[in-house]
XYZ file of C-alpha atoms in Angstrom:
571
model
C -103.582 -39.190 -76.252
C -106.983 -39.467 -74.558
C -109.824 -41.036 -76.462
C -112.877 -38.899 -77.172
C -114.927 -40.886 -74.641
C -112.329 -40.308 -71.933
C -112.079 -36.614 -72.750
C -115.826 -36.183 -72.374
C -115.759 -37.951 -69.024
C -113.004 -35.809 -67.517
C -115.196 -32.941 -66.317
C -117.711 -35.400 -64.892
C -114.963 -37.230 -62.966
C -113.677 -33.967 -61.514
C -117.108 -33.157 -60.093
C -117.923 -36.693 -59.040
C -114.750 -37.876 -57.318
C -115.232 -37.841 -53.556
C -118.787 -36.483 -53.566
C -120.927 -39.640 -53.786
C -123.861 -40.721 -51.662
C -123.689 -43.357 -48.967
C -123.583 -46.984 -50.010
C -126.751 -48.998 -49.558
C -126.976 -52.493 -48.129
C -126.993 -55.594 -50.293
C -129.171 -58.648 -50.081
C -127.526 -61.548 -48.228
C -128.434 -65.205 -48.115
C -128.272 -67.455 -45.072
C -129.495 -70.884 -43.957
C -132.516 -71.526 -41.789
C -131.124 -74.926 -40.742
C -127.406 -75.570 -40.141
C -125.477 -77.879 -42.436
C -124.558 -81.289 -41.059
C -121.100 -81.593 -39.527
C -118.555 -82.236 -42.285
C -116.668 -85.536 -42.043
C -119.003 -86.513 -39.195
C -117.190 -84.006 -37.013
C -113.730 -85.479 -37.581
C -111.869 -85.645 -34.268
C -114.360 -83.385 -32.435
C -116.327 -85.003 -29.611
C -120.099 -84.426 -29.698
C -119.865 -82.226 -32.833
C -123.628 -81.840 -33.287
C -124.396 -81.342 -29.572
C -126.684 -84.356 -29.542
C -125.382 -85.158 -26.051
C -125.908 -81.755 -24.483
C -122.500 -80.193 -23.781
C -120.484 -83.404 -23.405
C -116.873 -82.752 -24.471
C -117.342 -78.974 -24.338
C -116.832 -76.350 -21.647
C -117.276 -72.623 -21.192
C -114.185 -70.605 -22.071
C -113.320 -67.427 -20.184
C -116.181 -65.694 -18.399
C -118.964 -66.925 -20.661
C -121.814 -69.215 -19.745
C -122.934 -71.939 -22.144
C -126.245 -73.684 -22.497
C -128.034 -76.038 -24.847
C -131.007 -74.817 -26.828
C -133.396 -76.555 -29.206
C -134.858 -74.875 -32.276
C -138.519 -75.225 -33.189
C -137.391 -77.728 -35.829
C -135.872 -79.859 -33.068
C -132.242 -78.994 -33.793
C -129.910 -78.904 -30.779
C -127.193 -76.228 -30.599
C -124.997 -74.497 -28.020
C -125.097 -70.836 -27.005
C -122.275 -68.865 -25.381
C -123.827 -65.952 -23.450
C -122.973 -63.441 -20.703
C -119.705 -62.710 -22.501
C -117.300 -60.077 -21.172
C -114.316 -60.557 -23.478
C -114.069 -61.233 -27.237
C -112.811 -64.802 -26.662
C -115.466 -65.715 -24.111
C -117.191 -68.657 -25.786
C -116.993 -72.443 -25.548
C -114.048 -74.735 -26.166
C -112.871 -78.304 -26.610
C -109.367 -79.766 -26.441
C -108.193 -82.096 -29.194
C -104.851 -83.668 -30.099
C -103.119 -82.662 -33.334
C -100.250 -84.498 -35.015
C -97.168 -82.908 -36.517
C -97.307 -82.486 -40.288
C -101.038 -83.000 -40.667
C -103.417 -80.462 -42.181
C -106.608 -79.830 -40.214
C -109.727 -78.569 -41.985
C -112.230 -76.834 -39.687
C -115.900 -75.972 -40.112
C -118.856 -74.977 -37.934
C -122.298 -73.464 -38.354
C -122.525 -70.143 -36.503
C -125.135 -67.525 -35.693
C -125.274 -64.461 -33.459
C -128.190 -63.303 -31.319
C -128.455 -59.882 -32.933
C -127.177 -57.941 -35.922
C -124.154 -59.021 -37.930
C -120.803 -59.807 -36.310
C -117.534 -61.400 -37.356
C -117.039 -64.731 -35.573
C -113.625 -66.404 -35.717
C -112.282 -69.794 -34.691
C -109.082 -69.715 -32.627
C -106.686 -72.582 -31.894
C -104.955 -72.168 -28.537
C -101.689 -74.076 -28.023
C -100.081 -74.944 -24.645
C -97.067 -72.709 -25.413
C -99.359 -69.663 -25.428
C -99.680 -69.331 -29.198
C -103.174 -68.431 -30.374
C -103.710 -69.153 -34.050
C -106.700 -67.522 -35.721
C -107.972 -70.232 -38.032
C -110.707 -68.494 -40.021
C -113.681 -66.175 -39.695
C -117.049 -65.325 -41.167
C -119.751 -62.677 -40.854
C -122.456 -64.340 -38.750
C -126.008 -63.004 -38.709
C -129.051 -62.993 -36.528
C -131.753 -65.365 -37.672
C -129.711 -67.644 -39.920
C -126.823 -70.077 -39.910
C -123.569 -69.344 -41.716
C -120.742 -71.793 -42.376
C -117.445 -70.806 -40.755
C -114.471 -72.536 -42.387
C -110.769 -72.504 -41.639
C -107.998 -74.689 -40.294
C -104.401 -75.104 -39.272
C -101.269 -77.034 -40.190
C -99.730 -78.714 -37.138
C -96.025 -77.942 -36.839
C -95.714 -80.270 -33.834
C -97.738 -82.896 -31.994
C -99.664 -81.226 -29.206
C -103.020 -80.752 -27.539
C -104.851 -77.713 -28.856
C -107.972 -75.969 -27.620
C -110.646 -74.914 -30.105
C -112.526 -71.753 -29.113
C -114.425 -68.906 -30.744
C -114.098 -65.147 -30.794
C -116.336 -62.167 -31.522
C -115.396 -58.570 -30.786
C -118.866 -57.440 -29.687
C -119.375 -59.052 -26.272
C -123.062 -58.118 -26.015
C -124.005 -60.727 -28.624
C -124.456 -64.407 -27.962
C -122.509 -66.835 -30.133
C -124.587 -69.788 -31.348
C -122.761 -72.877 -32.620
C -123.633 -76.195 -34.173
C -122.084 -79.008 -36.209
C -118.402 -78.377 -35.463
C -115.790 -80.377 -37.374
C -112.006 -80.703 -37.358
C -110.797 -83.226 -39.909
C -107.118 -84.232 -40.219
C -105.452 -84.956 -43.554
C -101.958 -86.173 -44.301
C -100.059 -84.122 -46.862
C -100.413 -87.056 -49.250
C -104.190 -87.014 -48.839
C -104.260 -83.242 -49.349
C -102.170 -83.554 -52.496
C -104.460 -86.295 -53.789
C -107.424 -83.970 -53.320
C -105.610 -81.206 -55.220
C -104.810 -83.550 -58.110
C -108.423 -84.718 -58.275
C -109.632 -81.113 -58.390
C -107.108 -80.203 -61.095
C -108.344 -83.069 -63.263
C -111.942 -81.953 -62.774
C -111.489 -78.183 -63.038
C -108.530 -77.596 -65.366
C -109.019 -80.463 -67.837
C -111.800 -81.819 -70.039
C -112.302 -85.094 -71.859
C -112.026 -84.853 -75.624
C -113.169 -87.442 -78.162
C -111.860 -87.332 -81.723
C -112.701 -89.433 -84.749
C -110.553 -89.705 -87.851
C -112.419 -90.560 -91.047
C -112.133 -90.410 -94.782
C -113.865 -87.551 -96.526
C -116.727 -90.008 -97.015
C -116.888 -90.283 -93.181
C -115.655 -93.888 -93.222
C -113.727 -94.421 -89.944
C -109.982 -94.894 -90.236
C -108.385 -97.462 -87.924
C -104.767 -97.294 -86.760
C -104.206 -93.660 -87.720
C -101.453 -91.891 -85.832
C -102.782 -88.656 -84.287
C -100.504 -85.951 -82.868
C -102.130 -83.562 -80.364
C -100.016 -80.519 -79.524
C -100.982 -77.838 -77.019
C -99.968 -74.423 -78.306
C -101.535 -72.228 -75.620
C -102.863 -72.621 -72.081
C -106.145 -70.961 -71.126
C -105.207 -70.660 -67.454
C -103.290 -67.428 -66.738
C -100.112 -68.436 -64.906
C -97.756 -65.496 -65.054
C -95.008 -63.474 -63.473
C -94.333 -59.912 -62.417
C -92.203 -57.832 -64.750
C -90.107 -54.717 -64.147
C -88.234 -52.118 -66.211
C -85.080 -54.246 -66.534
C -86.951 -56.105 -69.281
C -86.334 -53.145 -71.602
C -82.536 -53.285 -71.471
C -81.679 -56.919 -70.744
C -82.090 -59.329 -73.699
C -81.447 -62.336 -71.442
C -84.306 -61.240 -69.188
C -86.515 -60.777 -72.249
C -85.774 -64.286 -73.502
C -86.147 -65.806 -70.044
C -89.547 -64.184 -69.544
C -91.089 -64.560 -73.004
C -90.166 -68.241 -73.191
C -92.160 -68.996 -70.023
C -94.975 -66.527 -69.369
C -97.902 -65.063 -71.294
C -99.415 -63.056 -68.417
C -97.825 -60.336 -66.324
C -98.210 -57.418 -63.924
C -95.732 -54.533 -63.910
C -94.392 -54.361 -60.380
C -94.065 -50.539 -60.135
C -94.022 -48.893 -63.536
C -97.722 -47.990 -63.844
C -98.053 -46.676 -60.293
C -98.763 -42.994 -59.735
C -95.404 -42.328 -58.091
C -93.698 -43.723 -61.210
C -95.661 -41.842 -63.855
C -96.011 -38.399 -62.209
C -92.994 -37.800 -59.959
C -93.442 -34.038 -60.377
C -96.956 -32.637 -60.279
C -98.255 -31.979 -63.752
C -95.315 -33.682 -65.517
C -96.509 -37.125 -66.525
C -94.040 -39.568 -68.032
C -95.301 -42.933 -69.275
C -92.242 -43.755 -71.370
C -91.135 -46.811 -69.392
C -94.643 -48.190 -68.926
C -95.451 -47.615 -72.613
C -92.327 -49.456 -73.729
C -93.105 -52.366 -71.390
C -96.629 -52.553 -72.807
C -95.133 -52.611 -76.300
C -92.756 -55.454 -75.352
C -95.606 -57.440 -73.812
C -97.855 -56.976 -76.826
C -95.082 -57.950 -79.257
C -94.637 -61.198 -77.307
C -98.312 -62.049 -76.841
C -98.238 -61.297 -73.100
C -101.452 -60.111 -71.410
C -101.137 -57.403 -68.743
C -102.863 -56.747 -65.413
C -102.863 -53.017 -64.628
C -101.247 -52.253 -61.268
C -102.399 -49.898 -59.918
C -104.678 -46.860 -60.353
C -104.417 -45.767 -56.695
C -102.622 -47.051 -53.602
C -104.332 -46.266 -50.307
C -101.081 -46.319 -48.309
C -99.893 -42.731 -47.507
C -96.264 -43.863 -47.860
C -96.671 -44.735 -51.512
C -98.147 -41.549 -52.914
C -96.038 -39.299 -55.137
C -94.089 -37.012 -52.781
C -96.071 -33.949 -53.802
C -99.471 -35.557 -53.141
C -99.173 -35.689 -49.344
C -99.054 -31.881 -49.097
C -102.267 -31.309 -51.068
C -105.480 -30.041 -49.521
C -108.550 -32.283 -49.928
C -109.823 -30.171 -52.828
C -106.435 -30.197 -54.515
C -106.211 -33.958 -54.009
C -109.659 -34.382 -55.522
C -108.522 -32.541 -58.639
C -105.247 -34.466 -58.857
C -106.934 -37.843 -58.299
C -109.521 -37.125 -60.984
C -106.761 -36.325 -63.476
C -104.772 -39.397 -62.442
C -107.561 -41.923 -62.942
C -108.575 -40.358 -66.237
C -104.994 -40.263 -67.474
C -103.814 -43.784 -66.660
C -107.032 -45.698 -67.333
C -107.711 -43.933 -70.618
C -104.124 -44.315 -71.772
C -104.302 -48.100 -71.525
C -107.998 -48.462 -72.264
C -108.688 -51.790 -73.988
C -105.080 -52.958 -73.645
C -105.237 -54.565 -70.187
C -107.139 -57.544 -68.808
C -107.542 -56.050 -65.308
C -106.986 -53.026 -63.104
C -106.083 -53.059 -59.402
C -108.164 -49.975 -58.744
C -107.671 -49.050 -55.073
C -104.727 -51.060 -53.776
C -104.729 -52.303 -50.166
C -107.691 -50.320 -48.896
C -108.423 -52.827 -46.129
C -105.177 -51.744 -44.462
C -105.019 -48.045 -45.354
C -107.342 -45.042 -45.689
C -105.442 -42.237 -47.388
C -108.155 -41.469 -49.946
C -111.036 -42.194 -47.571
C -109.600 -39.832 -44.953
C -109.141 -37.045 -47.503
C -111.990 -37.568 -49.952
C -114.672 -39.332 -47.918
C -115.766 -42.849 -47.038
C -116.872 -43.631 -50.599
C -113.549 -42.783 -52.243
C -112.808 -46.426 -53.077
C -116.275 -47.236 -54.390
C -116.223 -44.111 -56.580
C -112.831 -45.070 -58.002
C -114.210 -48.414 -59.172
C -117.237 -46.765 -60.732
C -115.118 -44.230 -62.620
C -112.522 -46.765 -63.781
C -115.221 -49.091 -65.098
C -116.843 -46.309 -67.097
C -113.502 -45.264 -68.550
C -112.555 -48.843 -69.461
C -115.791 -50.862 -69.525
C -114.345 -54.139 -70.839
C -111.687 -54.539 -68.144
C -112.148 -56.354 -64.803
C -111.744 -54.080 -61.770
C -110.004 -55.731 -58.810
C -109.646 -55.197 -55.120
C -106.061 -56.186 -54.296
C -105.053 -57.051 -50.743
C -102.297 -58.743 -48.771
C -102.546 -61.211 -45.848
C -106.025 -62.442 -46.789
C -104.802 -65.934 -47.696
C -101.297 -65.910 -46.268
C -101.614 -64.657 -42.679
C -104.675 -65.497 -40.620
C -103.700 -63.207 -37.724
C -104.263 -60.038 -39.784
C -107.860 -59.214 -38.901
C -107.922 -56.155 -41.180
C -107.760 -58.256 -44.315
C -109.554 -61.405 -43.151
C -111.940 -63.085 -45.547
C -114.896 -61.654 -43.619
C -113.574 -58.092 -43.813
C -112.632 -58.525 -47.456
C -116.168 -59.633 -48.256
C -117.659 -56.726 -46.278
C -115.562 -54.184 -48.193
C -116.438 -55.832 -51.476
C -120.136 -55.603 -50.620
C -119.725 -51.892 -49.836
C -118.113 -51.271 -53.216
C -120.741 -53.256 -55.126
C -123.632 -51.657 -53.237
C -122.512 -48.132 -54.135
C -125.020 -46.512 -56.534
C -124.163 -47.488 -60.076
C -121.822 -50.336 -59.114
C -124.354 -53.171 -59.147
C -123.095 -54.376 -62.531
C -119.430 -53.624 -61.855
C -117.122 -56.143 -63.505
C -115.367 -56.852 -60.208
C -112.560 -59.221 -59.317
C -110.970 -60.465 -56.109
C -107.206 -59.953 -55.931
C -105.296 -61.832 -53.227
C -101.618 -60.929 -53.202
C -100.147 -63.992 -51.477
C -96.897 -62.744 -49.925
C -96.164 -65.802 -47.794
C -93.516 -65.895 -45.071
C -90.722 -68.436 -44.773
C -92.732 -70.836 -42.589
C -95.138 -73.624 -43.466
C -98.123 -72.104 -45.327
C -101.496 -72.809 -43.740
C -103.134 -74.511 -46.713
C -106.314 -75.311 -44.785
C -106.812 -71.634 -43.983
C -105.933 -70.623 -47.545
C -108.514 -73.041 -48.934
C -111.205 -71.826 -46.535
C -110.655 -68.229 -47.692
C -110.844 -69.250 -51.346
C -114.049 -71.162 -50.568
C -115.616 -68.176 -48.817
C -114.665 -65.552 -51.375
C -115.273 -67.944 -54.238
C -118.900 -68.226 -53.120
C -119.389 -64.645 -54.366
C -119.096 -65.963 -57.909
C -116.497 -63.325 -58.750
C -113.156 -64.310 -60.318
C -110.283 -64.737 -57.862
C -106.687 -64.100 -58.877
C -103.588 -64.677 -56.783
C -101.879 -61.475 -57.850
C -98.414 -61.195 -56.283
C -97.343 -64.615 -55.028
C -93.952 -65.014 -53.400
C -92.490 -66.932 -50.452
C -89.948 -65.653 -47.924
C -86.383 -66.909 -47.881
C -85.791 -70.115 -45.959
C -84.572 -73.702 -46.306
C -87.971 -74.877 -47.607
C -88.749 -71.937 -49.884
C -89.066 -73.959 -53.083
C -91.260 -76.584 -51.416
C -93.575 -73.998 -49.893
C -93.813 -72.094 -53.173
C -94.968 -75.275 -54.871
C -97.534 -75.950 -52.129
C -99.030 -72.472 -52.452
C -99.154 -72.576 -56.258
C -100.752 -76.026 -56.273
C -103.380 -74.936 -53.761
C -104.278 -71.933 -55.892
C -104.276 -73.795 -59.189
C -106.420 -76.620 -57.835
C -109.162 -74.336 -56.498
C -112.070 -73.866 -58.940
C -112.650 -70.222 -57.924
C -109.088 -69.190 -58.857
C -109.018 -67.885 -62.422
C -105.395 -66.756 -62.617
C -102.068 -66.620 -60.769
C -99.347 -63.982 -61.072
C -96.130 -64.405 -59.094
C -94.007 -61.459 -57.982
C -90.829 -63.422 -58.539
C -88.138 -63.453 -61.175
C -84.413 -63.456 -61.949
C -81.850 -61.930 -59.634
C -80.551 -59.879 -62.558
C -83.860 -57.966 -62.502
C -83.702 -57.339 -58.762
C -86.051 -60.087 -57.538
C -84.502 -61.009 -54.198
C -87.402 -62.398 -52.133
C -88.228 -65.391 -54.281
C -85.561 -65.663 -56.971
C -86.158 -67.999 -59.904
C -82.813 -67.554 -61.661
C -79.345 -66.307 -60.694
C -77.293 -63.548 -62.362
C -76.573 -65.894 -65.279
C -80.231 -66.943 -65.598
C -79.540 -70.407 -64.246
C -82.494 -71.808 -62.326
C -82.668 -71.712 -58.555
C -84.626 -74.481 -56.759
C -87.688 -72.190 -56.867
C -87.127 -71.703 -60.585
C -87.059 -75.479 -61.019
C -90.415 -75.679 -59.238
C -92.005 -73.077 -61.508
C -90.676 -74.693 -64.679
C -91.868 -78.089 -63.445
C -95.387 -76.766 -62.838
C -95.513 -75.005 -66.209
C -94.675 -78.346 -67.815
C -97.005 -80.351 -65.552
C -99.996 -78.078 -66.215
C -99.624 -78.437 -69.966
C -100.657 -81.392 -72.111
C -97.582 -80.999 -74.294
C -97.547 -83.156 -77.393
C -99.207 -86.564 -77.348
C -99.346 -89.218 -80.037
C -102.207 -91.717 -80.040
C -103.486 -94.298 -82.532
C -107.165 -94.512 -83.451
C -109.240 -97.573 -82.536
C -111.376 -99.775 -84.835
C -113.943 -96.979 -85.226
C -111.367 -94.253 -85.785
C -111.782 -92.864 -82.258
C -109.373 -91.630 -79.632
C -110.372 -90.236 -76.247
C -108.223 -88.396 -73.744
C -108.269 -85.679 -71.073
C -106.604 -82.387 -71.978
C -105.792 -79.199 -70.115
C -107.922 -76.267 -71.229
C -106.167 -74.506 -74.048
C -105.634 -74.273 -77.793
C -104.431 -77.329 -79.697
C -103.162 -78.331 -83.094
C -104.254 -81.820 -84.113
C -102.589 -83.666 -86.964
C -103.722 -87.063 -88.257
C -101.426 -88.982 -90.619
C -102.288 -91.928 -92.843
C -98.914 -93.481 -93.622
C -100.435 -95.983 -96.048
C -101.751 -93.293 -98.381
C -99.150 -90.729 -97.326
C -101.869 -88.204 -96.552
C -102.625 -86.070 -93.498
C -104.945 -83.436 -92.096
C -104.528 -80.762 -89.440
C -107.259 -79.029 -87.452
C -107.315 -76.553 -84.589
C -109.171 -77.236 -81.355
C -109.979 -75.105 -78.331
C -110.582 -77.188 -75.197
C -112.728 -75.431 -72.607
C -114.545 -76.330 -69.426
C -117.866 -76.596 -71.227
C -119.255 -80.128 -71.103
C -119.916 -82.339 -72.842
C -117.546 -81.876 -75.771
C -118.894 -82.915 -79.123
C -116.922 -85.421 -81.146
C -114.170 -83.643 -83.076
C -114.046 -84.926 -86.647
C -110.747 -85.072 -88.525
C -111.173 -85.927 -92.217
C -108.292 -87.238 -94.314
C -108.712 -87.082 -98.070
C -107.481 -90.309 -99.643
């Protein structure tokens, strides 16, 4: 049943959907002076162009020249370009198994253009390593990288589609890391971002410190959302229910809330399965991401939708968004509002260029306390997909936020993370998280899986660690599960719910990212100090001499510094 607020909004939505004004531009920040080369340039020769163009050459048909800013900064310009890849280049040697982090300060001579770094291998492979929207009149940091699958020379060059613009470059860096060094960096970040130091003091009621008191600290809930996709098999399979509820407290329904599932025949809505899954989740303390209000891919509309006229579609879409968002109003932590609209344009082609932005505006007004997400594939997992690159993702996000009324939209960045069977490019993934994280909006990895292959479990762990260790990532949902529920890309358990190697990885990480139960004895002043993962804790102090104890609850958050937690034992 629709709430009164949703009912009142229905007529407004019908008139509004697809009839908005053009989006306005947003204010952007840039640097007047380029940042210094990271890592001193790494393995790049003459990274700051202090020695003219030594180590560099023109690539393609471009011409390159040194220029000096009025502040005395030297940089290189690629001009007279005829092809997108006409720029400048340098050859370096990469070593098999190492991770290479790339950065450069870039600018274009006019307007705003996407500039990408490309790594060209002798076998003809061109690997797009990252991109950014560069602007006239300011310097922007381009970040990216590669993972070397073999030892080889590689040529670093740059690419911009609009050949009439000059590409300006400064402070280029390519820094190699061993996998051990990369892992060490992840662990350091996890300790800084996901944990906080806690200091407790056990005293008598009179506040006299108690020495040698045994204190048990038990984590009962994690604050970081690490969850798993769920499908309709959960309703009929008790083993699946037990398997899921014992591990995960966050989920996304893989298909059951989608339009083609809830309205297979026009005008005949059926939310029975989705409602029952919501009920199961709520009974088990599982939070739900809504997936999805609309899907911009023509293939995934209800069969009857594709034959509608634009006006008929406008009516149907207005009813759809009102129906599904109002039905679950206040019960979800997020909505994927317009799914995959960097790759597809079904609603834009039929309802106008602002169809996506309007959907976000409407959904937010219908469910004001829920975060509204873009949700896209290939942004972190496949650098060759230009449609969903970090630069294009950010541009689309700016369009949505600049739409009239969307300035205060509670927006989120959804990155699906469907990785192939090969080595994931962790350097590229990190650069995307850095770039999108700079928006200040929450990032979730929303549908993580890894293709079948001999190293599937290892690569799944690498991807999950990279996401968990990044401070901008506020949640991770995997689209994985047991074979008995039809999960056949990344399977965590077989037909009998026995763990696969990937399942072992997930269980290991769940355990590793949890403080568990720890027992510590107080010092001479009744203090203990330790670092705990963010979450809810039960703390019990026992005085075996007086046979007395006390228990308190504690919520450990990222806020610093933590005050001393007092535990008083009456004696």
